[in-house]
Amino acid sequence: MKRFKGIYWRTFTVTVGMVALTLVLLGASFFSLTYSYIMTEKRSELKDRAEIIAQMALDAYAKPGTALARGEDIRSMLDVAELMSGTDFLIWIPYENAFIGTDTTMENGQELTLPAAMGEKLAKGEVYMGASTLGYYEKPRAVVAVPARTEGLVEIGPVLAIAEPNAMTEMWRAFLGIFGMTAITVLLIAFVATATTAMQQTKPIRDMASAARKFAEGNFDARVHSTGREDEIGELIESFNAMADSLQKTEQQRREFIANISHELKTPMTTIAGYADGILDGVISPEEERQYLSIISDESRRLARLVRRMLDVSQLQSMDLIKQKVPFDLSESMRRVLVSMEKKITGRGLDVDVEIPEDPVMVLGDNDLLTQVVYNLLENAAKFASQGSTLFLGLEKKGEKAVVTVRNTGQTIPPEEIPLLFERFHKSDRSRSEDKDGVGLGLYIVRTILEQHHEKITAESENGITTFSFTVQLAEEIVKTV
């Protein structure tokens, strides 16, 4: 039963039901109109014939001759009229005080029961149109009665024209048959078209449901195959596949993250545990204990930095920086970073080329986080700069943005590695053991902070010169637009 409650059967039932209901309503309306039209036309035709018969009978009785001869002439005339028109006629002959007509089943002098409405109409000299058994027929027949006609002393009538129901409804029944065949054909076409359309609409949805179940089972390779549709279903398929790509990438990053963090945590923890066990077991001599305790202390601090950086990343990803954006002087913040980095820079024998405007450069953002971005970039540049080279730290305005540039001279970063610089735990020296102080999260934090500010960062490396540049929204431009 659940199968018949799906979108396919709902669409199929509703569409076919609407087509069937439309056909029924149209058929009922059209049948009513056509039947009424046919009946009106038939009665009008009977009226014309009855009036002609009445006039011909009046003319016949006005001729010289015996009443019997004139009666025979009228009977012959009625027989010819009935033969030509397929209509029975009855005419009242006052001189005979009886109806004579074309229906041979009626005995001469047969008493007929005329409807009261007919009598009222004829008494007023009006034509009667209706249906009646006349007290003789088993089923009502269409009857048209025209009032009596007089000419001088001669009076004929009234004249009744009678049509059988079969003759009256023959055309209507023929139309009913044609309409029935047409309706069946239309319904069959509606069945096929609706079934095909509903199948095309629901198949991608079923495919997406199947793919979603595979995602739940951990299979992120499932995709919904598009047939080149350009409608809403096609857009849904594209969005679903894009979501699947994103989920697959996220899952891959999650696995890489677990592998990387396991590697990063394992190295210091193994070192700490190994040297600690060596001291406790007496393998390491008392003279060497201080050296190995120093190594344990360094590794503990590195482990603490790694955990702290991971917590920083987690907090950054959950922050809503839109509410924390305030105007601040970026040039002053950059000077403070430069002062705080002085010891590290001079320790490597580096010079610094600074191009920071003396006037305040007001930007919109979180002061502490953007200061962290400048610090991480400058620290990274100092770490990988060649001994005795020059660092560059610059700030300039370009349109509605402030552009910060950090540059160093050292080894050229391969082009294929540049997109990976901002990934978690990535180290440009490709050796996790050479850079003992780094944890591979500095540039990832930079990218995360700038993405939270809806800003971009670029990296270029050529001929040993590596440049990082990022943008920040100018606060004074926001004030001007407001």
Coordinates of C-alpha atoms in Angstrom, one line a residue:
M1 CA 0.0 0.0 0.0
K2 CA 2.9 2.3 0.7
R3 CA 4.0 2.0 -2.9
F4 CA 0.7 3.5 -4.1
K5 CA 1.1 6.6 -1.9
G6 CA 4.2 7.9 -3.6
I7 CA 4.5 11.0 -5.8
Y8 CA 4.2 8.9 -9.0
W9 CA 0.8 7.5 -8.1
R10 CA -0.4 10.8 -6.7
T11 CA 0.6 12.6 -9.9
F12 CA -0.9 9.9 -12.0
T13 CA -4.2 9.8 -10.1
V14 CA -4.6 13.5 -9.9
T15 CA -3.8 14.1 -13.6
V16 CA -6.0 11.3 -14.9
G17 CA -8.8 12.2 -12.5
M18 CA -8.7 15.8 -13.7
V19 CA -8.8 14.7 -17.3
A20 CA -11.7 12.3 -16.6
L21 CA -13.6 14.9 -14.6
T22 CA -13.1 17.5 -17.4
L23 CA -14.4 15.0 -19.9
V24 CA -17.5 14.2 -17.8
L25 CA -18.3 17.9 -17.2
L26 CA -17.7 18.8 -20.9
G27 CA -19.7 15.8 -22.0
A28 CA -22.6 16.5 -19.7
S29 CA -22.7 20.1 -20.7
F30 CA -22.4 19.4 -24.4
F31 CA -24.9 16.6 -24.3
S32 CA -27.4 18.8 -22.6
L33 CA -26.9 21.6 -25.1
T34 CA -27.0 19.4 -28.2
Y35 CA -30.0 17.5 -27.0
S36 CA -31.8 20.7 -26.3
Y37 CA -30.8 22.1 -29.7
I38 CA -31.9 18.9 -31.5
M39 CA -35.2 18.8 -29.7
T40 CA -35.8 22.5 -30.5
E41 CA -34.9 22.0 -34.1
K42 CA -37.1 18.9 -34.4
R43 CA -40.1 20.6 -32.8
S44 CA -39.6 23.6 -35.0
E45 CA -39.6 21.3 -38.0
L46 CA -42.8 19.5 -36.8
K47 CA -44.4 22.9 -36.3
D48 CA -43.7 23.9 -39.9
R49 CA -45.0 20.6 -41.2
A50 CA -48.1 20.8 -39.1
E51 CA -48.9 24.3 -40.3
I52 CA -48.4 23.2 -43.9
I53 CA -50.8 20.2 -43.4
A54 CA -53.3 22.4 -41.7
Q55 CA -53.3 24.9 -44.7
M56 CA -53.4 22.1 -47.2
A57 CA -56.4 20.4 -45.4
L58 CA -58.2 23.8 -45.3
D59 CA -57.7 24.3 -49.0
A60 CA -58.9 20.7 -49.7
Y61 CA -62.1 21.3 -47.7
A62 CA -62.7 24.6 -49.5
K63 CA -62.9 22.8 -52.9
P64 CA -66.3 21.7 -54.3
G65 CA -67.3 18.1 -53.7
T66 CA -68.7 15.8 -51.1
A67 CA -67.3 15.7 -47.5
L68 CA -66.4 12.1 -48.0
A69 CA -64.3 12.9 -51.1
R70 CA -62.6 15.8 -49.3
G71 CA -61.9 13.5 -46.4
E72 CA -60.3 10.9 -48.7
D73 CA -58.2 13.7 -50.2
I74 CA -56.9 14.7 -46.8
R75 CA -56.1 11.1 -45.9
S76 CA -54.1 10.7 -49.1
M77 CA -52.3 13.9 -48.4
L78 CA -51.4 12.9 -44.9
D79 CA -50.1 9.5 -46.1
V80 CA -47.8 11.2 -48.6
A81 CA -46.6 13.7 -45.9
E82 CA -45.9 10.8 -43.5
L83 CA -44.1 8.9 -46.1
M84 CA -41.9 11.8 -47.0
S85 CA -41.2 13.1 -43.5
G86 CA -41.4 10.0 -41.3
T87 CA -43.8 12.0 -39.1
D88 CA -47.3 10.9 -38.0
F89 CA -50.0 13.5 -38.3
L90 CA -53.4 13.8 -36.7
I91 CA -56.0 16.3 -37.9
W92 CA -59.3 17.1 -36.3
I93 CA -62.2 17.1 -38.8
P94 CA -65.1 19.0 -37.3
Y95 CA -67.5 17.7 -39.9
E96 CA -66.7 14.1 -38.9
N97 CA -66.2 15.0 -35.2
A98 CA -63.0 12.9 -35.1
F99 CA -59.3 12.8 -35.6
I100 CA -58.0 11.2 -38.8
G101 CA -54.3 10.5 -39.2
T102 CA -51.5 8.4 -40.6
D103 CA -51.1 6.0 -37.7
T104 CA -52.9 2.9 -38.9
T105 CA -52.8 1.3 -35.5
M106 CA -55.3 3.8 -34.2
E107 CA -58.8 2.7 -34.8
N108 CA -61.2 5.2 -36.3
G109 CA -62.8 7.2 -33.5
Q110 CA -60.0 6.3 -31.1
E111 CA -60.4 8.5 -28.1
L112 CA -57.2 10.5 -27.4
T113 CA -56.3 12.2 -24.2
L114 CA -54.9 15.6 -24.9
P115 CA -52.7 17.3 -22.3
A116 CA -54.4 20.2 -20.4
A117 CA -51.5 22.5 -21.4
M118 CA -52.2 21.7 -25.1
G119 CA -55.9 22.6 -24.7
E120 CA -55.0 25.9 -23.1
K121 CA -52.5 26.8 -25.8
L122 CA -54.8 25.9 -28.6
A123 CA -57.7 27.8 -27.0
K124 CA -55.5 30.9 -27.1
G125 CA -54.6 30.3 -30.7
E126 CA -51.0 29.4 -29.8
V127 CA -48.8 26.5 -30.9
Y128 CA -48.2 23.7 -28.4
M129 CA -44.8 21.9 -28.2
G130 CA -44.2 19.2 -25.7
A131 CA -44.2 15.4 -25.1
S132 CA -47.3 13.2 -24.4
T133 CA -48.6 9.7 -24.8
L134 CA -52.0 11.2 -26.0
G135 CA -53.6 8.5 -23.9
Y136 CA -52.6 5.9 -26.6
Y137 CA -48.8 5.5 -26.9
E138 CA -46.8 3.5 -24.3
K139 CA -44.1 6.1 -24.1
P140 CA -44.2 9.9 -24.5
R141 CA -43.6 11.2 -28.0
A142 CA -42.7 14.6 -29.2
V143 CA -46.0 16.4 -30.1
V144 CA -46.5 19.7 -31.8
A145 CA -50.1 21.0 -32.1
V146 CA -51.1 24.0 -34.3
P147 CA -54.5 25.7 -33.6
A148 CA -57.5 25.3 -35.9
R149 CA -57.6 27.3 -39.1
T150 CA -60.8 28.8 -40.6
E151 CA -61.5 30.2 -44.0
G152 CA -65.0 31.5 -44.5
L153 CA -67.3 28.9 -43.2
V154 CA -64.7 26.1 -43.4
E155 CA -62.7 25.1 -40.2
I156 CA -59.9 22.6 -40.0
G157 CA -57.9 21.5 -37.0
P158 CA -56.2 21.5 -34.8
V159 CA -53.3 19.5 -36.5
L160 CA -50.9 17.4 -34.4
A161 CA -47.5 16.3 -35.7
I162 CA -46.0 13.4 -33.8
A163 CA -42.4 12.1 -33.8
E164 CA -41.2 8.8 -32.3
P165 CA -38.5 9.0 -29.7
N166 CA -36.2 6.8 -31.8
A167 CA -36.3 9.3 -34.6
M168 CA -35.8 12.2 -32.2
T169 CA -32.7 10.9 -30.5
E170 CA -31.0 9.1 -33.4
M171 CA -28.6 11.9 -34.1
W172 CA -28.0 12.5 -30.4
R173 CA -27.2 8.9 -29.8
A174 CA -24.8 8.9 -32.8
F175 CA -23.0 11.9 -31.3
L176 CA -23.0 10.1 -27.9
G177 CA -21.1 7.2 -29.5
I178 CA -18.6 9.4 -31.2
F179 CA -18.0 11.3 -28.0
G180 CA -17.6 8.1 -26.0
M181 CA -14.9 6.8 -28.4
T182 CA -13.2 10.2 -28.3
A183 CA -13.3 10.2 -24.5
I184 CA -11.8 6.7 -24.2
T185 CA -9.0 7.7 -26.7
V186 CA -8.3 10.9 -24.7
L187 CA -8.2 8.9 -21.4
L188 CA -5.8 6.3 -22.9
I189 CA -3.5 9.1 -24.1
A190 CA -3.7 10.8 -20.7
F191 CA -2.9 7.5 -19.0
V192 CA 0.3 7.0 -21.2
A193 CA 1.4 10.6 -21.1
T194 CA 0.8 10.9 -17.3
A195 CA 2.6 7.7 -16.6
T196 CA 5.6 8.7 -18.7
T197 CA 5.7 12.2 -17.3
A198 CA 5.3 11.0 -13.7
M199 CA 8.0 8.4 -14.2
Q200 CA 10.4 11.1 -15.6
Q201 CA 9.6 13.4 -12.6
T202 CA 10.0 10.7 -9.9
K203 CA 12.9 8.7 -11.2
P204 CA 15.5 11.3 -10.3
I205 CA 13.9 11.7 -6.9
R206 CA 14.1 8.0 -6.3
D207 CA 17.8 8.0 -7.5
M208 CA 18.5 10.8 -5.1
A209 CA 16.9 8.9 -2.3
S210 CA 18.9 5.8 -3.1
A211 CA 22.1 7.9 -3.2
A212 CA 21.3 9.5 0.1
R213 CA 20.9 6.0 1.7
K214 CA 24.3 5.2 0.3
F215 CA 25.7 8.3 1.8
A216 CA 24.3 7.2 5.2
E217 CA 26.1 3.9 4.7
G218 CA 29.4 5.8 4.1
N219 CA 29.5 5.4 0.3
F220 CA 30.2 9.0 -1.0
D221 CA 30.8 7.9 -4.6
A222 CA 27.1 7.7 -5.5
R223 CA 25.8 10.3 -7.9
V224 CA 22.5 11.0 -9.8
H225 CA 23.0 10.8 -13.5
S226 CA 21.6 13.8 -15.3
T227 CA 20.0 13.4 -18.8
G228 CA 20.6 17.0 -19.8
R229 CA 17.4 18.3 -18.3
E230 CA 17.2 22.1 -18.0
D231 CA 14.1 22.3 -15.7
E232 CA 13.8 22.5 -11.9
I233 CA 14.5 18.7 -11.7
G234 CA 17.7 19.3 -13.6
E235 CA 18.7 22.1 -11.2
L236 CA 17.9 19.8 -8.3
I237 CA 20.1 17.0 -9.7
E238 CA 23.0 19.4 -10.2
S239 CA 22.6 20.8 -6.7
F240 CA 22.4 17.3 -5.3
N241 CA 25.6 16.2 -7.1
A242 CA 27.3 19.4 -6.0
M243 CA 26.3 18.5 -2.4
A244 CA 27.6 15.0 -2.9
D245 CA 30.9 16.3 -4.2
S246 CA 31.1 18.6 -1.1
L247 CA 30.3 15.7 1.2
Q248 CA 32.9 13.5 -0.4
K249 CA 35.5 16.3 -0.1
T250 CA 34.6 16.9 3.5
E251 CA 34.8 13.2 4.2
Q252 CA 38.2 13.0 2.5
Q253 CA 39.4 16.1 4.5
R254 CA 38.1 14.5 7.7
R255 CA 40.1 11.3 7.1
E256 CA 43.1 13.3 6.2
F257 CA 42.6 15.4 9.3
I258 CA 42.4 12.3 11.5
A259 CA 45.5 10.9 9.8
N260 CA 47.4 14.2 10.1
I261 CA 46.4 14.8 13.7
S262 CA 47.3 11.3 14.6
H263 CA 50.7 11.8 13.1
E264 CA 51.3 15.1 14.7
L265 CA 50.2 13.8 18.1
K266 CA 52.1 10.6 17.9
T267 CA 55.6 12.1 17.3
P268 CA 55.8 14.3 20.5
M269 CA 53.9 11.7 22.6
T270 CA 56.3 8.9 21.5
T271 CA 59.3 11.1 22.2
I272 CA 57.9 12.1 25.6
A273 CA 57.0 8.5 26.6
G274 CA 60.3 7.1 25.3
Y275 CA 62.6 9.5 27.1
A276 CA 60.4 9.4 30.3
D277 CA 60.6 5.6 30.4
G278 CA 64.3 5.7 29.7
I279 CA 64.8 8.0 32.7
L280 CA 62.5 5.9 35.0
D281 CA 64.2 2.6 33.9
G282 CA 67.6 4.0 34.5
V283 CA 68.7 3.5 30.8
I284 CA 69.6 7.2 30.6
S285 CA 72.4 8.2 32.8
P286 CA 72.0 11.0 35.5
E287 CA 74.3 13.2 33.5
E288 CA 72.1 13.0 30.4
E289 CA 68.8 13.4 32.3
R290 CA 68.7 17.2 32.1
Q291 CA 69.2 17.1 28.3
Y292 CA 66.4 14.6 27.8
L293 CA 64.1 16.4 30.3
S294 CA 64.7 19.5 28.1
I295 CA 63.6 17.5 25.1
I296 CA 60.5 16.3 26.9
S297 CA 59.7 19.9 27.9
D298 CA 60.0 21.1 24.3
E299 CA 57.9 18.3 23.0
S300 CA 55.3 18.9 25.7
R301 CA 55.1 22.6 24.7
R302 CA 54.8 21.6 21.0
L303 CA 52.0 19.2 21.9
A304 CA 50.3 22.0 23.9
R305 CA 50.7 24.4 20.9
L306 CA 49.2 21.9 18.6
V307 CA 46.1 21.3 20.8
R308 CA 45.8 25.1 21.3
R309 CA 45.9 25.7 17.6
M310 CA 43.3 23.0 17.0
L311 CA 41.0 24.7 19.6
D312 CA 41.6 28.0 17.9
V313 CA 40.5 26.6 14.5
S314 CA 37.4 25.0 16.1
Q315 CA 36.5 28.4 17.7
L316 CA 37.1 30.3 14.5
Q317 CA 34.8 28.1 12.5
S318 CA 31.9 28.6 14.9
M319 CA 32.3 32.3 15.4
D320 CA 29.9 34.9 13.9
L321 CA 32.3 37.7 12.9
I322 CA 29.6 39.8 11.4
K323 CA 28.6 41.0 14.8
Q324 CA 32.3 41.6 15.9
K325 CA 33.3 43.8 13.0
V326 CA 34.4 47.3 14.2
P327 CA 36.5 50.0 12.6
F328 CA 40.2 50.0 13.7
D329 CA 43.5 51.2 12.4
L330 CA 45.2 48.4 10.5
S331 CA 48.5 50.3 10.1
E332 CA 48.9 50.6 13.9
S333 CA 48.1 46.9 14.3
M334 CA 50.7 46.0 11.7
R335 CA 53.4 48.1 13.5
R336 CA 52.6 46.2 16.8
V337 CA 53.1 42.9 15.0
L338 CA 56.4 44.0 13.6
V339 CA 57.6 45.1 17.1
S340 CA 56.5 41.7 18.6
M341 CA 58.4 39.9 15.9
E342 CA 61.6 41.9 16.2
K343 CA 63.4 39.2 18.2
K344 CA 62.6 36.4 15.8
I345 CA 63.5 38.5 12.8
T346 CA 66.9 39.8 14.1
G347 CA 67.6 36.3 15.4
R348 CA 67.7 35.1 11.8
G349 CA 69.7 38.1 10.6
L350 CA 66.9 39.4 8.5
D351 CA 66.2 43.0 7.4
V352 CA 62.7 44.4 7.1
D353 CA 61.4 46.7 4.3
V354 CA 58.3 48.4 5.6
E355 CA 55.8 50.4 3.5
I356 CA 53.0 51.3 5.9
P357 CA 51.2 54.7 5.7
E358 CA 51.8 57.1 8.5
D359 CA 48.2 58.1 8.5
P360 CA 45.6 55.7 10.0
V361 CA 44.1 53.2 7.6
M362 CA 40.7 52.4 9.1
V363 CA 39.3 49.0 8.2
L364 CA 36.2 47.0 9.3
G365 CA 36.8 43.7 11.0
D366 CA 37.9 42.0 14.2
N367 CA 41.2 43.7 15.3
D368 CA 42.6 40.7 17.2
L369 CA 41.9 38.2 14.5
L370 CA 43.2 40.3 11.6
T371 CA 46.3 41.1 13.7
Q372 CA 46.7 37.3 14.1
V373 CA 46.6 37.0 10.3
V374 CA 49.4 39.5 9.9
Y375 CA 51.4 37.8 12.7
N376 CA 51.1 34.3 11.2
L377 CA 52.1 35.5 7.7
L378 CA 55.1 37.5 9.0
E379 CA 56.1 34.6 11.2
N380 CA 55.8 32.2 8.3
A381 CA 57.8 34.5 6.0
A382 CA 60.6 34.9 8.6
K383 CA 60.7 31.1 9.2
F384 CA 61.3 30.2 5.5
A385 CA 63.4 33.3 4.5
S386 CA 67.0 32.8 3.5
Q387 CA 69.5 33.8 6.1
G388 CA 70.4 37.5 5.9
S389 CA 67.6 38.3 3.3
T390 CA 65.0 41.1 3.5
L391 CA 61.4 40.7 4.5
F392 CA 58.7 43.1 3.0
L393 CA 55.6 44.2 4.9
G394 CA 53.3 46.6 3.1
L395 CA 49.9 48.2 3.3
E396 CA 48.1 50.2 0.6
K397 CA 44.6 51.2 -0.4
K398 CA 43.0 49.9 -3.6
G399 CA 39.4 51.1 -4.2
E400 CA 37.3 50.0 -1.3
K401 CA 39.9 47.6 0.0
A402 CA 43.1 47.8 2.0
V403 CA 45.7 45.4 0.7
V404 CA 48.3 43.8 3.0
T405 CA 51.4 42.3 1.4
V406 CA 54.1 40.0 3.1
R407 CA 57.1 39.0 1.0
N408 CA 60.3 37.0 1.6
T409 CA 63.2 35.6 -0.3
G410 CA 63.9 31.9 -0.1
Q411 CA 63.1 28.7 -1.9
T412 CA 60.6 28.8 -4.7
I413 CA 57.3 27.0 -3.9
P414 CA 56.3 24.7 -6.8
P415 CA 53.1 25.9 -8.5
E416 CA 51.2 22.7 -7.8
E417 CA 51.9 23.1 -4.1
I418 CA 50.6 26.7 -3.7
P419 CA 46.9 25.7 -3.5
L420 CA 47.9 23.3 -0.6
L421 CA 49.6 26.0 1.5
F422 CA 46.3 26.8 3.3
E423 CA 45.3 23.3 4.1
R424 CA 45.4 21.8 7.6
F425 CA 48.8 20.4 8.6
H426 CA 50.4 21.2 5.3
K427 CA 54.1 22.1 5.5
S428 CA 55.9 23.5 2.5
D429 CA 59.2 21.7 3.3
R430 CA 57.3 18.4 2.8
S431 CA 59.0 17.0 6.0
R432 CA 57.2 17.0 9.3
S433 CA 60.4 16.3 11.2
E434 CA 62.4 19.3 9.9
D435 CA 60.1 22.0 11.3
K436 CA 59.8 21.0 15.0
D437 CA 58.1 24.2 16.0
G438 CA 55.4 24.3 13.3
V439 CA 52.2 22.3 13.4
G440 CA 51.0 23.2 9.9
L441 CA 48.0 25.2 11.0
G442 CA 49.2 28.8 10.7
L443 CA 48.2 29.4 7.1
Y444 CA 45.0 27.4 7.6
I445 CA 44.0 29.7 10.4
V446 CA 44.8 32.7 8.2
R447 CA 42.5 31.4 5.5
T448 CA 39.8 30.6 8.0
I449 CA 39.9 34.1 9.6
L450 CA 39.8 35.8 6.2
E451 CA 36.9 33.6 5.0
Q452 CA 35.0 34.6 8.1
H453 CA 35.6 38.2 7.0
H454 CA 34.5 37.4 3.4
E455 CA 38.0 38.4 2.2
K456 CA 40.5 36.7 -0.1
I457 CA 44.2 35.8 0.1
T458 CA 46.6 35.0 -2.7
A459 CA 50.0 33.4 -2.8
E460 CA 52.7 33.7 -5.5
S461 CA 56.2 32.2 -5.7
E462 CA 58.7 32.9 -8.5
N463 CA 62.5 33.1 -8.7
G464 CA 62.8 32.5 -5.0
I465 CA 60.4 35.4 -4.1
T466 CA 57.2 34.4 -2.3
T467 CA 54.4 36.9 -1.8
F468 CA 51.2 36.6 0.2
S469 CA 48.5 39.3 -0.2
F470 CA 45.1 39.7 1.4
T471 CA 42.3 42.3 1.4
V472 CA 40.3 44.0 4.1
Q473 CA 37.2 46.2 3.7
L474 CA 38.0 49.9 4.3
A475 CA 35.7 51.3 7.1
E476 CA 35.8 54.8 5.6
E477 CA 34.3 53.5 2.3
I478 CA 31.4 52.0 4.3
V479 CA 30.8 55.4 6.0
K480 CA 30.8 57.2 2.6
T481 CA 28.2 54.8 1.1
V482 CA 26.0 55.2 4.1

